[in-house]
Amino acid sequence: MMAGLDDSRLFPMEPSARELAAALYQTVKDLPIVSPHGHTDPRWYAENEAFPDPAQLIVTPDHYVFRMLYSQGIPLEKLGVPSVDGRAVETDGRTIWRLFASNYHLFRATPSRMWLDHSFQHVFGLTKRLSAETADKFYDHIADCLQKPEFRPRALFERFGIEVIATTESPLDDLRHHRAVRDGEWSGRVVTAYRPDNVVDPEFEGFVENVAKLGELAGTDTSTWDGYLEAHRVRRAYFKEFGCTSSDHGHPTARTENLDQSEAAALFDKALRGACSPEEADAFRGHMLTEMARMSIEDGLVMQIHPGSFRNHSGGIMAGFGRDKGFDIPSRTDYVRALKPLLDAVGLEPGLSIILFTLDETAYGRELAPLAGVYPSLKLGPAWWFFDSAEGMRRYRELTTETAGFYNTVGFNDDTRAFCSIPARHDVARRVDCAFLATQVRTGRLDEDEAFEVAHDLTYGLVKKAYNL
Amino acid sequence: MMAGLDDSRLFPMEPSARELAAALYQTVKDLPIVSPHGHTDPRWYAENEAFPDPAQLIVTPDHYVFRMLYSQGIPLEKLGVPSVDGRAVETDGRTIWRLFASNYHLFRATPSRMWLDHSFQHVFGLTKRLSAETADKFYDHIADCLQKPEFRPRALFERFGIEVIATTESPLDDLRHHRAVRDGEWSGRVVTAYRPDNVVDPEFEGFVENVAKLGELAGTDTSTWDGYLEAHRVRRAYFKEFGCTSSDHGHPTARTENLDQSEAAALFDKALRGACSPEEADAFRGHMLTEMARMSIEDGLVMQIHPGSFRNHSGGIMAGFGRDKGFDIPSRTDYVRALKPLLDAVGLEPGLSIILFTLDETAYGRELAPLAGVYPSLKLGPAWWFFDSAEGMRRYRELTTETAGFYNTVGFNDDTRAFCSIPARHDVARRVDCAFLATQVRTGRLDEDEAFEVAHDLTYGLVKKAYNL
Amino acid sequence: MMAGLDDSRLFPMEPSARELAAALYQTVKDLPIVSPHGHTDPRWYAENEAFPDPAQLIVTPDHYVFRMLYSQGIPLEKLGVPSVDGRAVETDGRTIWRLFASNYHLFRATPSRMWLDHSFQHVFGLTKRLSAETADKFYDHIADCLQKPEFRPRALFERFGIEVIATTESPLDDLRHHRAVRDGEWSGRVVTAYRPDNVVDPEFEGFVENVAKLGELAGTDTSTWDGYLEAHRVRRAYFKEFGCTSSDHGHPTARTENLDQSEAAALFDKALRGACSPEEADAFRGHMLTEMARMSIEDGLVMQIHPGSFRNHSGGIMAGFGRDKGFDIPSRTDYVRALKPLLDAVGLEPGLSIILFTLDETAYGRELAPLAGVYPSLKLGPAWWFFDSAEGMRRYRELTTETAGFYNTVGFNDDTRAFCSIPARHDVARRVDCAFLATQVRTGRLDEDEAFEVAHDLTYGLVKKAYNL
């Protein structure tokens, strides 16, 4: 049926707006990809090995894909999702692929479908629709491609037009792959980001050992509060050697605290003894955001806060398959009261830049746009995770632009570990933004020449500036 | 003014999308009505008596209608709404009808207006607009119709193309009308649904007596926890004899609990002594949802949860007119934490199916679509009550489809006691879905052949499957 | 670039809907402005002095404008925002204006931009786009205009077609400017509104002294609860002498209480001793809303409730620049439980009219439309503050109309202190409403003749009726 993607996809339906959206898109579609936040594996770039089979590339690691299949009763075992409790799972790529393909209708009208179709077409040259009938043809073709040099990570990186990509590492990572890339001959720009959840959250598995290891890596005594803070400074400086321009913080809520140093030190001691109550752990996490903000003022790292995910919601799946298996569910998030301690402490400092994300869209218009529209330290991150979609991005612009404008936003994040979907994701964002701008112009809210300038800014200018890339 | 309904109503305005929506609609508009959840009176089908006068058919029992009139200062007494405190109310149908008709402008752009106009036109052949001027003409014509055999319940049931309709009864109902229909000669399919709120909620009026009566009907000793659970099993089995395929639960919140059996038994004892605190009553209700889910795994009934209504908000109206008088107001509802106990207990069981509804639209994108998009036991019920409307349905699709897809939804519920509005309500749902699908196609998010398949699924396939009808 | 505003701005893009929106707009665009709630300075109308320089007219006092500039790192000092801590701020109008103009791109696609462009064009005849290049030309031209008699407040009032405007004063205001207008020769209609926050909120700065002063002005003993209530009655009557038809209440939440009189009196005593806990202060505020509602039943003042703003969020800005500096952030607001005490006390009284506002858009569909759609005393105020915008107004209609209809809404409020923006704001509201109505007609949800009637009602009829103006 399908003869490839619709060239006008995601543009407004009204012809004059569609025409303008297309014209805007023409000016941004080939701009380089700047990917300031994501979860691709730095090993890919360092080692440049061929990707494994199509199922292991596209199905098994992508929680968007397997969660939808699981929701319709297809066991994770049959999708080859690795278990943690020793149960057997399917390992034959073709068997997994066929199961996926024969349920491809489940993805109708989802972003996964658009990303997958885009990847099939633009990365692998497949324009038919995936289905039970075409499953083997797709599998064979993709498997063949993956053996070729032009489908290795570095070649795809270049083909995708990636100017720079950030990965995300914990302070305990030795950054060996980043070192290999940096010191090697390949010119691709891969940078790291500082994600300290495992040494900042007293409830994180292995927190006490993690903090000890942090001290070893940093050469400071992390059994003391001052030594612990110093260790962060040391590791942040180390990360900066590998291009790091940002930190990232994935807390359950946006709570911040600004405790007295003695109080913070006491909490830290308690955390090291494993004695924090949930409330104390939360307070400590909250206080650490303020400490991280203080360090950002010193060292210039941009801070990202990604709050509000109820992680690993199903006890049964956690026991059987572990973390990150599609069972992270958004929850209501307050920002107004939560951020006040940090903002009262450092929110007016000229050097500080904090990029806020949300999984609670009601916060866009009510809290985030009003906050980012006045605090010089705050910027709005793009629509995130479940909302990294055509409708999600449209709502994001509609709910934030009138209060925060365009210039308190920071461009697009693909935030993905699905390498082949990167061009597709950026393409969706560019199209949705051009559609929004064209609609603004055709309803008399923006001049046409401004729309072209803004389209460039939303695609390229703002992300470079916001992330210092 | 009006010369009948616009054939293109609710379709997109852009011509090519409108044309496609119309084409999609052509393929589903005459499909049978499957009504898996509603509140029509089984007596109608059993006895097949003529409906009373137009006001008693259309105004007096419809809280959508009289709440709007009351909001503009028209006393409920004048609308013939029965009182519970003995105050006199208007009983003359024509007087009530004239008052309604002369205020028909209040319903502009509301779903009630569209349902009423559709009923007037399609059920009674009236295409002028109702107004003070046309009030008597409408009244006389409808009153005449109601005397004719072709306007009796069974004839309308057939004319409406109802394949099956579910009513809603408490476990204390003897289902005599369902028995009469089942054992009679009429072939119409009318099934019941198991709604145990009055024997599950310790705060329900008459709870203790209700539980005793439950025991009598089931032949078990409901003074014990085990006997009480067994009584539910017995009554569920009895309901299944009358076509029941689902239970329904109208709790104030979505809270669930999974208590130890001894703890549950203790709470039950306390409830039977009328000694539960509000918190304990809430915990007991929450635990009973998990027990009901366990029974569903055994007997296959689909579970519906309709939480979040603040019932009978006005003390004055409750005292004067009793329950269900338009004063049920939605409130914020959490699902993520609330459902976790039940989901951890049974949420991954293959046999279980739970259909979730909400009156808090913010939960669609943030909680419900992410939950239904991963838990195999969860499905999303359609837009409900205040959101059973063109805009409500559009938002529902826009907010849920990208995360949960189409196949974790269950088609349409009319959920009404307004019999003549049933075709109108299903028609609105079909039109809105076709409009959504046409927009998806014309913006390159869905292939055209897929849209036709999905239109059929949303109208007919999904509801049959989800409710085992 | 820009050659003036687009005549079709904010209308639907689809041609037939656009044409109908334009036709509707033609019938309402020149209707008089009825401004029932706002914050213009009555001194302007009383003294009719020339406005100061362009920066002091347009930049310095407008928190919409300077908050956006500040969010991008431009210090408030450089924008001439007066400080409260003695720090020096820019005083040269042209310098401020140039800074504003050279950052005009920050306002792209915001309501401020549309209001400003409309003011420049319609008030001052400037159709070019403001920018660094055109800054001086704008400044000189506007400065020249402001010296002319036809740009004095009364002349603009008349040119703007204002039929009546309400200002907002505290009970402690002597209304001298209103007296001067009333007793003078100018025929412009300027009325006051009763805003008692400073004598109702125990946490308001100077509450005790304010209550004492209230007693002096009213001639009652406000050291007693009865004398305090009587003082309100006296001042309300006094305000009515100056055209007042409404009171206004800006509480942190929508909480109401209906305490026993003895309990209320005890709380009042405690408040006068400065001894209220935050909870007690909140309860007292809540109770006073019910008392104000009782007085409204007696004296006919319409009650407005504007809840949910977290005022003066930044401690640093509050210390340096004081209140109302763009740091008021919306927060989540509950209405369903919050309003119940008041509604149970007086919510069904025929004489009472309460207009509800929100900064939490999620309440529109979930709480406010359902409440206003049934309680005869409740009406929905228009989209407020951050949502007084094209998208905000569209969402307001989409989220409220299906449940509350048009006739439980009250027309538009400009709610501004930016005098020159008044025509622009009303124009936006009229355009958005006409766009909404045209869309309703073109999607078969409203008849065309009805749309014309509703357009007039939304622009003129409803506000006159709701505010008794």
mmCIF file of C-alpha atoms in Angstrom, chain C residues 34 329 440:
data_model
loop_
_atom_site.group_PDB
_atom_site.id
_atom_site.type_symbol
_atom_site.label_atom_id
_atom_site.label_comp_id
_atom_site.label_asym_id
_atom_site.label_seq_id
_atom_site.Cartn_x
_atom_site.Cartn_y
_atom_site.Cartn_z
ATOM 1 C CA VAL C 34 -17.328 47.367 28.331
ATOM 2 C CA ILE C 329 3.387 32.177 39.126
ATOM 3 C CA GLN C 440 -18.634 25.701 15.228
#
